[in-house]
Amino acid sequence: MKTTKSIEDYLEAIYVLSLKNKPVRIKDIAKFLSVKLPSVTEAINRLVKDEYAVHTPYEDVILTKKGEYVGKNTWEKHQILFKFLKDILKVPQDKAFREACLVEHCISDETKDKLKKFMKSFQNNTERIR
Amino acid sequence: MKTTKSIEDYLEAIYVLSLKNKPVRIKDIAKFLSVKLPSVTEAINRLVKDEYAVHTPYEDVILTKKGEYVGKNTWEKHQILFKFLKDILKVPQDKAFREACLVEHCISDETKDKLKKFMKSFQNNTERIR
DNA sequence: ATCCTATATTAGGTTTGCCTAACTTTAGAG
DNA sequence: CTCTAAAGTTAGGCAAACCTAATATAGGAT
């Protein structure tokens, strides 16, 4: 099933927020993504329709297995890209973060895995050289 | 001036097509980007309005300096990303190409330059090792 | 128990960028 | 020179995803 950038952003936000072990509310998501409350309500309806999340009005938002998978995966892509940009290319931290937020929606799982492995071996090599 | 993904796609297409030293027509752009003719006409109007291109109805499309700069820059980002994905990460060629098409709109000039330098030094190093 | 405030939802509007269908222009074949 | 086919434009529509303004709900303070 294809996911849009927007859907991935919401799933990632909910996933990251849920790592804090506090119920995830609409307002938390709005704050996290810098969008207004009605945009979140609308987006959550889409997520529920496609079975990425469970939500009853005025209650917490909860990811399904499927939603959690996508949210976690997107967040992992973000983290790997951020590390690559910051630690290897030496892009300033804030710019690296912002670009990771965009690129995370563009790369496949295969590229994610290969980038991860590349960084591991690259860092091992530079350690050996030192 | 901020450019959207769509505008960058059109400028890049026109730039690449113009490298062939043949006048660039609406239909060429449509074919290149896999969109329909009216979408191109409409996009060109946007480009002309913002002075990225010059166009009189039923004639060739010509980039301004400003438009050429963006088109060329986007194409360079594409090529560097493609190379990185294909030659360093070993992502299959067609997948590497498709992802480069998406990521090219997400990275800054700084990241482009740093990725280029990184690849140069990386390839020098692996050559030395061999 | 009531009421107020923070949170959430609904309704309706905007922008971007694509589409199809219908119409116009241009250039080249005859 | 005409006329037709390819190329381009115009008109109108659609979907995604955001917004503001207005309305509804729920839970805590009194």
XYZ file of C-alpha atoms (C1' of nucleotides) in Angstrom:
320
model
C 0.000 0.000 0.000
C 1.376 3.363 -1.035
C 1.785 6.043 1.605
C 2.068 9.759 0.972
C 4.585 12.087 2.552
C 1.777 13.477 4.693
C 0.657 10.099 5.987
C 4.231 9.134 6.764
C 4.733 12.393 8.633
C 1.709 11.750 10.830
C 2.599 8.123 11.480
C 6.169 9.086 12.321
C 4.961 11.830 14.657
C 2.604 9.505 16.485
C 5.282 6.860 16.698
C 7.860 9.247 18.160
C 5.349 10.748 20.582
C 4.248 7.306 21.744
C 7.853 6.472 22.692
C 7.362 8.814 25.641
C 4.797 6.445 27.185
C 2.150 9.102 27.378
C -1.172 8.902 25.532
C -0.922 10.706 22.210
C -3.437 13.501 21.762
C -4.450 15.439 18.674
C -2.846 18.585 20.053
C 0.486 16.809 20.587
C 0.576 15.814 16.953
C -0.368 19.328 15.858
C 2.444 20.800 17.917
C 4.951 18.210 16.725
C 4.209 18.817 13.060
C 3.477 22.552 13.326
C 0.027 22.260 11.817
C -3.394 23.311 13.121
C -5.787 21.058 14.984
C -8.311 20.565 12.170
C -5.550 19.380 9.866
C -4.718 16.683 12.387
C -8.332 15.585 12.864
C -8.678 15.263 9.131
C -5.414 13.361 8.777
C -6.309 10.979 11.583
C -9.547 10.161 9.785
C -7.488 9.150 6.780
C -5.195 7.038 8.964
C -8.177 5.308 10.573
C -9.858 4.697 7.232
C -6.738 2.962 5.940
C -6.218 1.101 9.220
C -2.998 2.790 10.212
C -4.490 4.001 13.485
C -7.391 3.617 15.884
C -9.234 6.651 17.201
C -12.563 7.461 18.795
C -13.507 11.153 18.890
C -12.049 13.134 21.771
C -9.773 10.263 22.760
C -6.163 9.215 22.344
C -4.666 8.207 19.035
C -3.242 4.695 18.851
C -1.278 3.134 16.005
C -2.163 -0.269 14.623
C 0.636 -2.759 13.920
C 0.586 -1.577 10.335
C 0.761 2.079 11.334
C 3.491 1.466 13.843
C 5.538 -0.325 11.228
C 5.420 2.629 8.865
C 5.991 5.191 11.614
C 8.967 3.340 13.014
C 10.423 2.726 9.584
C 10.130 6.384 8.640
C 11.741 7.438 11.899
C 14.621 5.023 11.321
C 15.151 6.448 7.848
C 15.204 9.889 9.393
C 17.786 8.945 11.988
C 20.114 7.232 9.540
C 19.920 10.122 7.090
C 20.457 12.644 9.859
C 23.553 10.820 11.039
C 24.921 10.552 7.520
C 24.393 14.235 6.803
C 25.713 15.408 10.155
C 28.582 13.039 10.929
C 29.859 12.066 7.518
C 29.038 15.006 5.253
C 29.419 17.506 8.113
C 26.234 19.382 7.245
C 25.258 21.648 10.167
C 22.984 19.872 12.628
C 19.817 21.887 12.083
C 20.084 21.778 8.308
C 20.842 18.058 8.484
C 17.718 17.546 10.536
C 15.498 19.503 8.179
C 16.796 17.707 5.119
C 16.440 14.320 6.792
C 12.764 15.211 7.341
C 12.341 15.575 3.593
C 14.565 12.822 2.267
C 13.110 10.190 4.612
C 10.030 10.059 2.381
C 12.026 9.532 -0.794
C 14.199 6.527 -0.101
C 13.326 2.838 -0.232
C 13.893 0.326 2.516
C 16.710 -1.098 0.441
C 18.499 2.249 0.331
C 17.936 2.695 4.038
C 19.541 -0.669 4.807
C 22.440 -0.106 2.454
C 23.121 3.350 3.835
C 23.095 1.931 7.345
C 25.591 -0.787 6.469
C 27.750 1.658 4.571
C 27.970 3.961 7.565
C 28.849 1.115 9.859
C 31.744 -0.086 7.704
C 32.822 3.465 6.939
C 33.046 4.348 10.593
C 34.924 1.134 11.362
C 37.419 1.962 8.641
C 38.094 5.507 9.765
C 38.493 4.212 13.321
C 41.111 1.749 12.148
C 42.995 4.475 10.293
C 43.234 6.708 13.346
C 13.071 32.652 -4.322
C 11.585 29.333 -3.308
C 10.939 26.723 -5.976
C 8.566 23.798 -5.720
C 9.313 20.222 -6.698
C 7.130 20.700 -9.757
C 8.917 23.834 -10.924
C 12.281 22.198 -10.427
C 11.140 19.174 -12.405
C 10.112 21.330 -15.345
C 13.260 23.451 -15.264
C 15.420 20.341 -15.036
C 13.544 18.741 -17.944
C 13.938 21.804 -20.128
C 17.590 22.080 -19.186
C 18.343 18.447 -20.020
C 16.376 18.627 -23.272
C 18.165 21.801 -24.307
C 21.530 20.040 -23.973
C 20.630 18.220 -27.186
C 20.829 21.477 -29.163
C 17.332 21.113 -30.471
C 14.535 23.579 -29.766
C 12.507 22.450 -26.768
C 8.809 21.989 -27.471
C 5.898 21.519 -25.108
C 5.438 17.947 -26.262
C 9.089 17.104 -25.524
C 8.648 18.238 -21.952
C 5.394 16.294 -21.630
C 7.086 13.136 -22.858
C 10.137 13.642 -20.636
C 8.056 14.109 -17.499
C 5.242 11.696 -18.408
C 2.538 14.315 -18.047
C -0.118 15.542 -20.467
C 0.215 18.578 -22.721
C -2.135 20.884 -20.789
C -0.144 20.290 -17.626
C 2.945 21.514 -19.420
C 1.245 24.591 -20.874
C 0.041 25.500 -17.433
C 3.445 24.898 -15.842
C 5.209 26.955 -18.490
C 2.899 29.845 -17.713
C 4.046 29.654 -14.122
C 7.679 29.546 -15.215
C 7.200 32.558 -17.475
C 5.364 34.519 -14.793
C 8.262 33.998 -12.399
C 10.845 34.693 -15.108
C 12.332 31.230 -15.220
C 11.542 30.885 -18.911
C 10.490 32.728 -22.041
C 7.683 31.445 -24.207
C 5.325 32.750 -26.863
C 2.352 30.544 -27.670
C 2.981 27.735 -30.144
C 6.728 28.362 -30.052
C 9.817 26.908 -28.388
C 10.469 27.123 -24.660
C 13.663 28.909 -23.648
C 15.136 29.172 -20.172
C 16.257 32.495 -18.751
C 19.594 32.693 -16.913
C 17.671 32.253 -13.690
C 15.773 29.250 -15.000
C 18.882 27.676 -16.436
C 20.643 28.034 -13.124
C 17.931 26.142 -11.278
C 17.562 23.510 -13.994
C 21.276 22.860 -14.150
C 21.615 22.794 -10.381
C 18.780 20.309 -10.020
C 20.254 18.102 -12.719
C 23.649 18.160 -10.987
C 22.020 17.146 -7.712
C 20.341 14.311 -9.553
C 23.571 13.076 -11.082
C 25.532 13.178 -7.847
C 22.783 11.389 -5.939
C 22.413 8.813 -8.667
C 26.126 8.091 -8.610
C 26.165 7.822 -4.832
C 23.227 5.439 -4.758
C 24.442 3.320 -7.640
C 28.222 3.200 -7.187
C 28.668 3.526 -3.450
C 25.515 2.072 -1.930
C 25.062 -0.394 -4.806
C 21.363 0.299 -5.193
C 20.149 -1.139 -8.523
C 20.447 1.376 -11.333
C 16.770 1.935 -12.064
C 15.865 2.277 -8.413
C 18.814 4.606 -7.885
C 17.577 6.759 -10.746
C 14.029 6.955 -9.438
C 15.139 7.851 -5.942
C 17.570 10.467 -7.228
C 14.588 12.067 -8.997
C 12.880 12.495 -5.640
C 15.800 13.324 -3.372
C 17.169 15.976 -5.739
C 14.399 18.301 -4.573
C 15.157 17.817 -0.895
C 18.821 18.620 -0.531
C 20.517 22.001 -0.235
C 23.379 23.228 -2.365
C 25.623 22.748 0.642
C 24.698 19.084 0.912
C 25.175 18.665 -2.814
C 28.682 20.110 -2.645
C 29.646 18.106 0.413
C 28.347 14.878 -1.079
C 30.331 15.558 -4.230
C 33.553 16.147 -2.292
C 32.912 13.121 -0.120
C 32.526 10.884 -3.152
C 35.675 12.226 -4.712
C 37.798 11.523 -1.642
C 36.058 8.231 -1.000
C 36.786 6.981 -4.481
C 40.405 8.135 -4.249
C 40.782 6.200 -1.015
C 39.297 2.969 -2.309
C 41.532 3.282 -5.388
C 44.594 3.579 -3.196
C 43.551 0.528 -1.210
C 43.194 -1.622 -4.309
C -24.054 19.861 40.108
C -22.716 23.526 37.185
C -19.829 25.972 34.390
C -15.576 27.265 32.194
C -11.573 26.281 29.540
C -8.816 23.417 26.848
C -9.267 20.189 23.371
C -11.445 18.367 19.394
C -14.574 18.418 15.436
C -17.231 20.237 11.530
C -18.018 23.256 7.787
C -16.371 25.668 4.257
C -12.519 27.794 1.675
C -7.730 27.990 -0.727
C -3.735 26.409 -3.362
C -1.122 23.329 -6.208
C -0.827 20.543 -9.848
C -2.654 17.139 -12.316
C -6.440 15.464 -15.665
C -10.054 15.116 -19.950
C -12.544 17.190 -23.572
C -13.041 20.686 -26.736
C -11.101 24.152 -29.504
C -7.234 26.709 -32.080
C -3.043 27.238 -34.591
C 0.657 25.985 -37.571
C 3.209 23.734 -40.951
C 3.727 20.607 -44.488
C 1.637 17.244 -48.071
C -0.685 17.204 -52.099
C -3.164 27.210 -52.257
C -5.763 24.406 -49.483
C -6.621 21.397 -46.000
C -5.520 18.147 -42.591
C -2.912 16.238 -38.754
C 0.031 17.228 -35.076
C 0.926 20.390 -31.515
C -0.670 23.647 -28.320
C -4.181 26.111 -25.623
C -8.436 26.888 -22.960
C -12.079 25.540 -19.968
C -13.606 23.062 -16.385
C -12.966 19.432 -12.908
C -10.678 16.676 -9.201
C -7.779 15.253 -5.141
C -4.609 16.203 -1.466
C -3.682 18.744 2.304
C -3.615 22.762 4.384
C -6.238 26.836 6.621
C -9.921 29.919 9.580
C -14.174 30.343 11.963
C -17.732 28.324 14.317
C -19.414 24.631 17.182
C -19.201 20.647 20.424
C -17.353 17.922 24.262
C -15.214 16.586 28.524
C -13.044 17.107 32.803
C -11.639 19.891 36.611
C -12.611 23.952 39.701
C -15.931 26.008 42.370
